[in-house]
């Protein structure tokens, strides 16, 4: 008998029939003798609808009230699943995050989980019940409702898996596993049976949407396997686990991409300790995420620094960078929008130069100019104009995976 935490996304509980299908799947696990904790998202489209309603009332709704509103979708899902299981003769009980004690930081709309109480869940599991928990939400030290941001329900599930010492966390969604590339971009990519935590973390952080990077990072840290599966069939999906358990030893495991990227270049920045850090602190304080930082060659007294962010953060980031660059004596600050980043993830420790050379040859053959090329032992990323990214992702997949 195992303790399994299952998470079902919005499409899995989109209507009555889908909720009943989830109940049947959960019941199957119970009949096999397993203890089951289920984490649910709001029904598909409901969170977006709630945001629209908020924006119709206020152009800038308070984050506290937005959290109060957005958490209601998950409460609908958990209550309905508890009812569906009861109809099948299986005792179940639903809990909001505040009822079981999922404590978070103070930040509304993007809180982080700090602790989880397992007392109520343990008691109900011992009584043979299925425990159903609202994902995406928590309660802060002021007893105020918080939400966890994008991918919050995945994070709830993995955090519960860690707290309960679960044997596995199963993430059910509308895809049946992790592929070597986005099936919407590449024709017939390969589905991976297993992938290591570190490779999945890099894919998630660089654009793969199947799992949020925060949930993968948590599973990695505490060694809790994450099984990504489809709620629409019985396929085995993909197991995210320790690299020692992965038989596939391909150099390139997968290719991810992110569109809507932007780059800012600071030219002629004084090459002194702490100068770059002061710029990035200002940008971080403004809540702007930076995806890549790279430094170009200088003459020993000056250096050029490039960083990548999102299109929608570009104008603010450029203004901040220009202001502080001027104060620090930078020669020039410029930027580009409408870019895309393609990342090749795998075992690159001894092959970085060879793979980089092949990347540049492919780009040259396709007459595409790389804007930035950066690499590590597990990932090589190339930044290019967004209009080319679909073509180049396909070319990379043909060359490095097929």
GROMACS .gro file of C-alpha atoms in nm:
model
  402
    1UNK     CA    1   0.000   0.000   0.000
    2UNK     CA    2   0.131   0.342  -0.099
    3UNK     CA    3   0.044   0.699  -0.017
    4UNK     CA    4  -0.017   0.883  -0.343
    5UNK     CA    5  -0.087   1.251  -0.400
    6UNK     CA    6  -0.277   1.319  -0.722
    7UNK     CA    7  -0.327   1.659  -0.881
    8UNK     CA    8  -0.588   1.722  -1.150
    9UNK     CA    9  -0.579   2.033  -1.365
   10UNK     CA   10  -0.865   2.251  -1.483
   11UNK     CA   11  -0.947   2.050  -1.797
   12UNK     CA   12  -0.974   1.736  -1.582
   13UNK     CA   13  -1.257   1.890  -1.376
   14UNK     CA   14  -1.408   2.112  -1.647
   15UNK     CA   15  -1.760   1.965  -1.626
   16UNK     CA   16  -1.972   1.705  -1.446
   17UNK     CA   17  -1.859   1.418  -1.667
   18UNK     CA   18  -1.491   1.499  -1.613
   19UNK     CA   19  -1.535   1.524  -1.234
   20UNK     CA   20  -1.707   1.185  -1.236
   21UNK     CA   21  -1.422   1.039  -1.442
   22UNK     CA   22  -1.171   1.168  -1.187
   23UNK     CA   23  -1.378   1.010  -0.909
   24UNK     CA   24  -1.366   0.674  -1.089
   25UNK     CA   25  -0.988   0.695  -1.125
   26UNK     CA   26  -0.942   0.785  -0.758
   27UNK     CA   27  -1.174   0.500  -0.655
   28UNK     CA   28  -0.961   0.254  -0.855
   29UNK     CA   29  -0.656   0.352  -0.651
   30UNK     CA   30  -0.848   0.313  -0.325
   31UNK     CA   31  -0.967  -0.035  -0.426
   32UNK     CA   32  -0.603  -0.128  -0.489
   33UNK     CA   33  -0.536  -0.044  -0.124
   34UNK     CA   34  -0.365   0.294  -0.161
   35UNK     CA   35  -0.418   0.606   0.049
   36UNK     CA   36  -0.500   0.899  -0.180
   37UNK     CA   37  -0.479   1.275  -0.136
   38UNK     CA   38  -0.620   1.474  -0.429
   39UNK     CA   39  -0.532   1.834  -0.518
   40UNK     CA   40  -0.760   2.015  -0.761
   41UNK     CA   41  -0.743   2.325  -0.978
   42UNK     CA   42  -1.042   2.542  -1.063
   43UNK     CA   43  -1.254   2.421  -1.359
   44UNK     CA   44  -1.094   2.515  -1.692
   45UNK     CA   45  -1.145   2.881  -1.780
   46UNK     CA   46  -1.290   2.980  -1.442
   47UNK     CA   47  -0.981   3.161  -1.309
   48UNK     CA   48  -0.953   3.364  -1.631
   49UNK     CA   49  -1.324   3.449  -1.606
   50UNK     CA   50  -1.281   3.564  -1.245
   51UNK     CA   51  -0.990   3.787  -1.347
   52UNK     CA   52  -1.205   3.941  -1.621
   53UNK     CA   53  -1.480   4.007  -1.369
   54UNK     CA   54  -1.234   4.175  -1.136
   55UNK     CA   55  -1.098   4.392  -1.418
   56UNK     CA   56  -1.451   4.490  -1.517
   57UNK     CA   57  -1.500   4.629  -1.167
   58UNK     CA   58  -1.155   4.780  -1.117
   59UNK     CA   59  -0.865   4.861  -1.346
   60UNK     CA   60  -0.628   4.791  -1.058
   61UNK     CA   61  -0.795   4.556  -0.806
   62UNK     CA   62  -0.623   4.519  -0.470
   63UNK     CA   63  -0.418   4.200  -0.460
   64UNK     CA   64  -0.575   4.096  -0.130
   65UNK     CA   65  -0.926   4.106  -0.275
   66UNK     CA   66  -0.806   3.940  -0.595
   67UNK     CA   67  -0.683   3.645  -0.389
   68UNK     CA   68  -1.019   3.625  -0.211
   69UNK     CA   69  -1.187   3.603  -0.550
   70UNK     CA   70  -0.951   3.368  -0.734
   71UNK     CA   71  -0.949   3.101  -0.464
   72UNK     CA   72  -1.319   3.032  -0.506
   73UNK     CA   73  -1.270   2.828  -0.824
   74UNK     CA   74  -1.076   2.553  -0.647
   75UNK     CA   75  -1.342   2.531  -0.375
   76UNK     CA   76  -1.602   2.446  -0.639
   77UNK     CA   77  -1.384   2.163  -0.772
   78UNK     CA   78  -1.304   2.002  -0.436
   79UNK     CA   79  -1.665   2.003  -0.314
   80UNK     CA   80  -1.793   1.848  -0.637
   81UNK     CA   81  -1.531   1.570  -0.634
   82UNK     CA   82  -1.614   1.488  -0.269
   83UNK     CA   83  -1.980   1.457  -0.370
   84UNK     CA   84  -1.892   1.239  -0.671
   85UNK     CA   85  -1.686   0.999  -0.456
   86UNK     CA   86  -1.963   0.980  -0.194
   87UNK     CA   87  -2.204   0.879  -0.473
   88UNK     CA   88  -1.969   0.592  -0.557
   89UNK     CA   89  -1.970   0.475  -0.196
   90UNK     CA   90  -1.624   0.609  -0.112
   91UNK     CA   91  -1.597   0.842   0.187
   92UNK     CA   92  -1.421   1.168   0.101
   93UNK     CA   93  -1.368   1.505   0.263
   94UNK     CA   94  -1.266   1.835   0.105
   95UNK     CA   95  -1.047   2.101   0.263
   96UNK     CA   96  -0.943   2.451   0.168
   97UNK     CA   97  -0.574   2.526   0.218
   98UNK     CA   98  -0.655   2.736   0.526
   99UNK     CA   99  -0.851   2.451   0.686
  100UNK     CA  100  -0.555   2.212   0.681
  101UNK     CA  101  -0.294   2.481   0.745
  102UNK     CA  102  -0.096   2.549   0.430
  103UNK     CA  103   0.099   2.850   0.555
  104UNK     CA  104   0.252   3.097   0.311
  105UNK     CA  105   0.449   3.419   0.295
  106UNK     CA  106   0.263   3.749   0.310
  107UNK     CA  107   0.275   3.824  -0.065
  108UNK     CA  108  -0.067   3.821  -0.231
  109UNK     CA  109  -0.107   3.659  -0.578
  110UNK     CA  110   0.248   3.514  -0.566
  111UNK     CA  111   0.291   3.370  -0.217
  112UNK     CA  112   0.534   3.091  -0.131
  113UNK     CA  113   0.451   2.796   0.091
  114UNK     CA  114   0.638   2.805   0.423
  115UNK     CA  115   0.484   2.510   0.612
  116UNK     CA  116   0.206   2.252   0.599
  117UNK     CA  117   0.023   2.086   0.888
  118UNK     CA  118  -0.054   1.718   0.822
  119UNK     CA  119  -0.256   1.646   1.138
  120UNK     CA  120  -0.605   1.673   0.983
  121UNK     CA  121  -0.505   1.488   0.669
  122UNK     CA  122  -0.340   1.203   0.864
  123UNK     CA  123  -0.652   1.160   1.076
  124UNK     CA  124  -0.885   1.141   0.775
  125UNK     CA  125  -0.656   0.904   0.585
  126UNK     CA  126  -0.643   0.667   0.884
  127UNK     CA  127  -1.023   0.661   0.874
  128UNK     CA  128  -1.008   0.542   0.513
  129UNK     CA  129  -1.125   0.865   0.350
  130UNK     CA  130  -0.998   1.029   0.035
  131UNK     CA  131  -0.863   1.373   0.129
  132UNK     CA  132  -0.930   1.644  -0.128
  133UNK     CA  133  -0.739   1.974  -0.106
  134UNK     CA  134  -0.780   2.301  -0.292
  135UNK     CA  135  -0.467   2.379  -0.488
  136UNK     CA  136  -0.319   2.722  -0.567
  137UNK     CA  137  -0.401   2.873  -0.227
  138UNK     CA  138  -0.279   2.920   0.127
  139UNK     CA  139  -0.307   3.132   0.439
  140UNK     CA  140  -0.046   3.379   0.565
  141UNK     CA  141   0.059   3.467   0.920
  142UNK     CA  142  -0.211   3.735   0.934
  143UNK     CA  143  -0.476   3.468   0.856
  144UNK     CA  144  -0.534   3.626   0.517
  145UNK     CA  145  -0.607   3.425   0.206
  146UNK     CA  146  -0.320   3.402  -0.047
  147UNK     CA  147  -0.265   3.242  -0.387
  148UNK     CA  148   0.055   3.091  -0.524
  149UNK     CA  149   0.067   3.224  -0.879
  150UNK     CA  150   0.102   3.031  -1.206
  151UNK     CA  151   0.151   2.659  -1.154
  152UNK     CA  152   0.029   2.694  -0.797
  153UNK     CA  153  -0.175   2.373  -0.790
  154UNK     CA  154   0.125   2.167  -0.906
  155UNK     CA  155   0.325   2.330  -0.629
  156UNK     CA  156   0.054   2.247  -0.372
  157UNK     CA  157   0.058   1.882  -0.478
  158UNK     CA  158   0.435   1.842  -0.456
  159UNK     CA  159   0.450   2.032  -0.126
  160UNK     CA  160   0.183   1.797   0.016
  161UNK     CA  161   0.382   1.502  -0.116
  162UNK     CA  162   0.687   1.626   0.073
  163UNK     CA  163   0.495   1.700   0.394
  164UNK     CA  164   0.311   1.366   0.393
  165UNK     CA  165   0.620   1.169   0.282
  166UNK     CA  166   0.420   1.038  -0.014
  167UNK     CA  167   0.554   0.757  -0.231
  168UNK     CA  168   0.474   0.951  -0.548
  169UNK     CA  169   0.302   1.265  -0.674
  170UNK     CA  170   0.093   1.219  -0.988
  171UNK     CA  171   0.015   1.529  -1.194
  172UNK     CA  172  -0.283   1.470  -1.423
  173UNK     CA  173  -0.336   1.712  -1.708
  174UNK     CA  174  -0.447   1.725  -2.073
  175UNK     CA  175  -0.110   1.603  -2.204
  176UNK     CA  176   0.019   1.248  -2.167
  177UNK     CA  177   0.377   1.317  -2.073
  178UNK     CA  178   0.695   1.511  -2.142
  179UNK     CA  179   0.803   1.522  -2.506
  180UNK     CA  180   1.135   1.596  -2.669
  181UNK     CA  181   0.978   1.918  -2.804
  182UNK     CA  182   0.644   2.096  -2.807
  183UNK     CA  183   0.402   1.877  -3.012
  184UNK     CA  184   0.230   2.195  -3.132
  185UNK     CA  185   0.556   2.308  -3.295
  186UNK     CA  186   0.736   1.987  -3.394
  187UNK     CA  187   0.581   1.702  -3.591
  188UNK     CA  188   0.595   1.369  -3.406
  189UNK     CA  189   0.827   1.447  -3.113
  190UNK     CA  190   0.918   1.154  -2.887
  191UNK     CA  191   0.754   1.098  -2.550
  192UNK     CA  192   1.000   1.037  -2.267
  193UNK     CA  193   0.931   0.748  -2.027
  194UNK     CA  194   1.160   0.903  -1.765
  195UNK     CA  195   1.348   1.229  -1.724
  196UNK     CA  196   1.582   1.343  -1.449
  197UNK     CA  197   1.482   1.620  -1.209
  198UNK     CA  198   1.763   1.849  -1.321
  199UNK     CA  199   1.678   1.815  -1.691
  200UNK     CA  200   1.306   1.864  -1.626
  201UNK     CA  201   1.388   2.170  -1.417
  202UNK     CA  202   1.581   2.324  -1.706
  203UNK     CA  203   1.307   2.244  -1.958
  204UNK     CA  204   1.038   2.389  -1.729
  205UNK     CA  205   1.244   2.702  -1.662
  206UNK     CA  206   1.306   2.761  -2.033
  207UNK     CA  207   0.955   2.727  -2.168
  208UNK     CA  208   0.816   2.373  -2.136
  209UNK     CA  209   0.466   2.421  -1.995
  210UNK     CA  210   0.391   2.069  -1.873
  211UNK     CA  211   0.524   2.131  -1.520
  212UNK     CA  212   0.606   2.450  -1.336
  213UNK     CA  213   0.972   2.484  -1.240
  214UNK     CA  214   0.890   2.556  -0.875
  215UNK     CA  215   0.717   2.219  -0.833
  216UNK     CA  216   1.001   2.033  -1.006
  217UNK     CA  217   1.256   2.210  -0.785
  218UNK     CA  218   1.068   2.106  -0.472
  219UNK     CA  219   1.043   1.743  -0.585
  220UNK     CA  220   1.416   1.747  -0.669
  221UNK     CA  221   1.513   1.892  -0.331
  222UNK     CA  222   1.323   1.631  -0.130
  223UNK     CA  223   1.348   1.336  -0.369
  224UNK     CA  224   0.974   1.297  -0.432
  225UNK     CA  225   0.911   1.142  -0.777
  226UNK     CA  226   0.662   1.328  -0.997
  227UNK     CA  227   0.458   1.123  -1.245
  228UNK     CA  228   0.308   1.334  -1.524
  229UNK     CA  229   0.002   1.162  -1.673
  230UNK     CA  230  -0.306   1.232  -1.882
  231UNK     CA  231  -0.646   1.230  -1.715
  232UNK     CA  232  -0.802   1.138  -2.050
  233UNK     CA  233  -0.640   0.795  -2.095
  234UNK     CA  234  -0.449   0.526  -1.907
  235UNK     CA  235  -0.107   0.578  -2.067
  236UNK     CA  236   0.197   0.561  -1.842
  237UNK     CA  237   0.306   0.920  -1.899
  238UNK     CA  238   0.652   1.041  -1.789
  239UNK     CA  239   0.824   0.987  -1.456
  240UNK     CA  240   1.041   1.274  -1.326
  241UNK     CA  241   1.295   1.117  -1.092
  242UNK     CA  242   1.660   1.098  -0.982
  243UNK     CA  243   1.898   1.073  -1.278
  244UNK     CA  244   2.030   0.736  -1.160
  245UNK     CA  245   1.691   0.585  -1.253
  246UNK     CA  246   1.690   0.722  -1.609
  247UNK     CA  247   1.806   0.470  -1.868
  248UNK     CA  248   1.806   0.716  -2.161
  249UNK     CA  249   2.159   0.854  -2.204
  250UNK     CA  250   2.101   1.076  -2.508
  251UNK     CA  251   2.316   1.387  -2.532
  252UNK     CA  252   2.011   1.604  -2.597
  253UNK     CA  253   1.704   1.506  -2.393
  254UNK     CA  254   1.467   1.780  -2.503
  255UNK     CA  255   1.426   2.117  -2.671
  256UNK     CA  256   1.226   2.401  -2.516
  257UNK     CA  257   1.141   2.748  -2.637
  258UNK     CA  258   1.008   3.080  -2.513
  259UNK     CA  259   0.865   3.352  -2.736
  260UNK     CA  260   0.795   3.716  -2.643
  261UNK     CA  261   1.151   3.765  -2.522
  262UNK     CA  262   1.351   4.088  -2.512
  263UNK     CA  263   1.719   4.171  -2.461
  264UNK     CA  264   1.888   4.474  -2.310
  265UNK     CA  265   2.257   4.550  -2.364
  266UNK     CA  266   2.464   4.778  -2.141
  267UNK     CA  267   2.773   4.885  -2.331
  268UNK     CA  268   3.092   5.022  -2.178
  269UNK     CA  269   3.000   4.956  -1.816
  270UNK     CA  270   3.290   5.011  -1.572
  271UNK     CA  271   3.439   4.668  -1.503
  272UNK     CA  272   3.434   4.695  -1.125
  273UNK     CA  273   3.311   4.465  -0.850
  274UNK     CA  274   2.947   4.525  -0.754
  275UNK     CA  275   2.856   4.744  -1.053
  276UNK     CA  276   2.652   4.479  -1.236
  277UNK     CA  277   2.493   4.362  -0.909
  278UNK     CA  278   2.363   4.713  -0.840
  279UNK     CA  279   2.184   4.717  -1.176
  280UNK     CA  280   2.022   4.379  -1.133
  281UNK     CA  281   1.912   4.458  -0.778
  282UNK     CA  282   1.719   4.760  -0.910
  283UNK     CA  283   1.555   4.543  -1.176
  284UNK     CA  284   1.474   4.269  -0.925
  285UNK     CA  285   1.325   4.523  -0.681
  286UNK     CA  286   1.087   4.626  -0.961
  287UNK     CA  287   0.961   4.265  -0.982
  288UNK     CA  288   1.115   4.205  -1.325
  289UNK     CA  289   1.241   3.853  -1.395
  290UNK     CA  290   1.574   3.808  -1.574
  291UNK     CA  291   1.625   3.483  -1.765
  292UNK     CA  292   1.983   3.507  -1.895
  293UNK     CA  293   2.278   3.727  -1.803
  294UNK     CA  294   2.596   3.722  -2.009
  295UNK     CA  295   2.902   3.943  -2.020
  296UNK     CA  296   3.090   4.035  -2.336
  297UNK     CA  297   3.462   4.091  -2.360
  298UNK     CA  298   3.604   4.420  -2.241
  299UNK     CA  299   3.938   4.598  -2.230
  300UNK     CA  300   3.992   4.540  -1.859
  301UNK     CA  301   3.834   4.871  -1.759
  302UNK     CA  302   3.496   4.834  -1.933
  303UNK     CA  303   3.263   4.546  -2.017
  304UNK     CA  304   2.937   4.488  -2.205
  305UNK     CA  305   2.654   4.310  -2.021
  306UNK     CA  306   2.347   4.155  -2.186
  307UNK     CA  307   2.035   4.026  -2.014
  308UNK     CA  308   1.712   3.870  -2.134
  309UNK     CA  309   1.365   3.945  -2.000
  310UNK     CA  310   1.006   3.941  -2.132
  311UNK     CA  311   0.855   4.175  -2.390
  312UNK     CA  312   0.600   4.307  -2.143
  313UNK     CA  313   0.878   4.399  -1.895
  314UNK     CA  314   1.104   4.552  -2.162
  315UNK     CA  315   1.004   4.919  -2.142
  316UNK     CA  316   1.029   4.935  -1.762
  317UNK     CA  317   1.355   4.737  -1.755
  318UNK     CA  318   1.507   4.957  -2.026
  319UNK     CA  319   1.412   5.276  -1.840
  320UNK     CA  320   1.560   5.146  -1.512
  321UNK     CA  321   1.876   5.030  -1.688
  322UNK     CA  322   1.924   5.360  -1.871
  323UNK     CA  323   1.886   5.559  -1.549
  324UNK     CA  324   2.130   5.355  -1.343
  325UNK     CA  325   2.362   5.301  -1.641
  326UNK     CA  326   2.396   5.677  -1.674
  327UNK     CA  327   2.480   5.710  -1.306
  328UNK     CA  328   2.740   5.433  -1.332
  329UNK     CA  329   2.902   5.577  -1.642
  330UNK     CA  330   2.793   5.323  -1.905
  331UNK     CA  331   2.862   5.431  -2.264
  332UNK     CA  332   2.525   5.321  -2.403
  333UNK     CA  333   2.213   5.118  -2.321
  334UNK     CA  334   2.005   4.962  -2.599
  335UNK     CA  335   1.756   4.681  -2.644
  336UNK     CA  336   1.564   4.453  -2.878
  337UNK     CA  337   1.211   4.317  -2.852
  338UNK     CA  338   1.017   4.033  -3.020
  339UNK     CA  339   1.283   3.768  -2.974
  340UNK     CA  340   1.265   3.397  -2.893
  341UNK     CA  341   1.492   3.172  -2.690
  342UNK     CA  342   1.549   2.809  -2.784
  343UNK     CA  343   1.718   2.581  -2.532
  344UNK     CA  344   1.873   2.237  -2.582
  345UNK     CA  345   1.878   2.041  -2.256
  346UNK     CA  346   2.076   1.726  -2.185
  347UNK     CA  347   2.413   1.583  -2.092
  348UNK     CA  348   2.640   1.851  -2.237
  349UNK     CA  349   2.935   1.837  -2.000
  350UNK     CA  350   3.181   1.705  -2.259
  351UNK     CA  351   3.003   1.819  -2.576
  352UNK     CA  352   2.928   2.192  -2.527
  353UNK     CA  353   3.168   2.311  -2.796
  354UNK     CA  354   3.059   2.047  -3.047
  355UNK     CA  355   2.687   2.115  -2.993
  356UNK     CA  356   2.743   2.493  -3.006
  357UNK     CA  357   2.929   2.454  -3.335
  358UNK     CA  358   2.646   2.248  -3.482
  359UNK     CA  359   2.391   2.505  -3.363
  360UNK     CA  360   2.581   2.784  -3.536
  361UNK     CA  361   2.612   2.577  -3.855
  362UNK     CA  362   2.236   2.517  -3.863
  363UNK     CA  363   2.163   2.886  -3.807
  364UNK     CA  364   2.411   2.986  -4.076
  365UNK     CA  365   2.255   2.740  -4.322
  366UNK     CA  366   1.909   2.888  -4.249
  367UNK     CA  367   2.047   3.244  -4.272
  368UNK     CA  368   1.945   3.322  -3.913
  369UNK     CA  369   2.170   3.539  -3.698
  370UNK     CA  370   2.211   3.434  -3.334
  371UNK     CA  371   2.181   3.731  -3.098
  372UNK     CA  372   2.311   3.554  -2.787
  373UNK     CA  373   2.446   3.200  -2.744
  374UNK     CA  374   2.507   3.080  -2.388
  375UNK     CA  375   2.569   2.739  -2.238
  376UNK     CA  376   2.631   2.521  -1.934
  377UNK     CA  377   2.687   2.151  -1.863
  378UNK     CA  378   2.313   2.087  -1.895
  379UNK     CA  379   2.175   2.355  -2.129
  380UNK     CA  380   2.265   2.559  -2.437
  381UNK     CA  381   2.036   2.851  -2.522
  382UNK     CA  382   2.026   3.065  -2.833
  383UNK     CA  383   1.840   3.394  -2.867
  384UNK     CA  384   1.711   3.491  -3.212
  385UNK     CA  385   1.438   3.687  -3.387
  386UNK     CA  386   1.097   3.548  -3.297
  387UNK     CA  387   0.986   3.508  -3.660
  388UNK     CA  388   1.240   3.226  -3.707
  389UNK     CA  389   1.189   3.019  -3.393
  390UNK     CA  390   0.939   2.757  -3.522
  391UNK     CA  391   1.158   2.675  -3.818
  392UNK     CA  392   1.473   2.655  -3.607
  393UNK     CA  393   1.312   2.440  -3.334
  394UNK     CA  394   1.219   2.190  -3.604
  395UNK     CA  395   1.569   2.198  -3.754
  396UNK     CA  396   1.726   2.144  -3.412
  397UNK     CA  397   1.492   1.851  -3.343
  398UNK     CA  398   1.582   1.685  -3.673
  399UNK     CA  399   1.954   1.730  -3.612
  400UNK     CA  400   1.990   1.655  -3.243
  401UNK     CA  401   1.704   1.417  -3.156
  402UNK     CA  402   1.579   1.238  -3.469
   0.00000   0.00000   0.00000
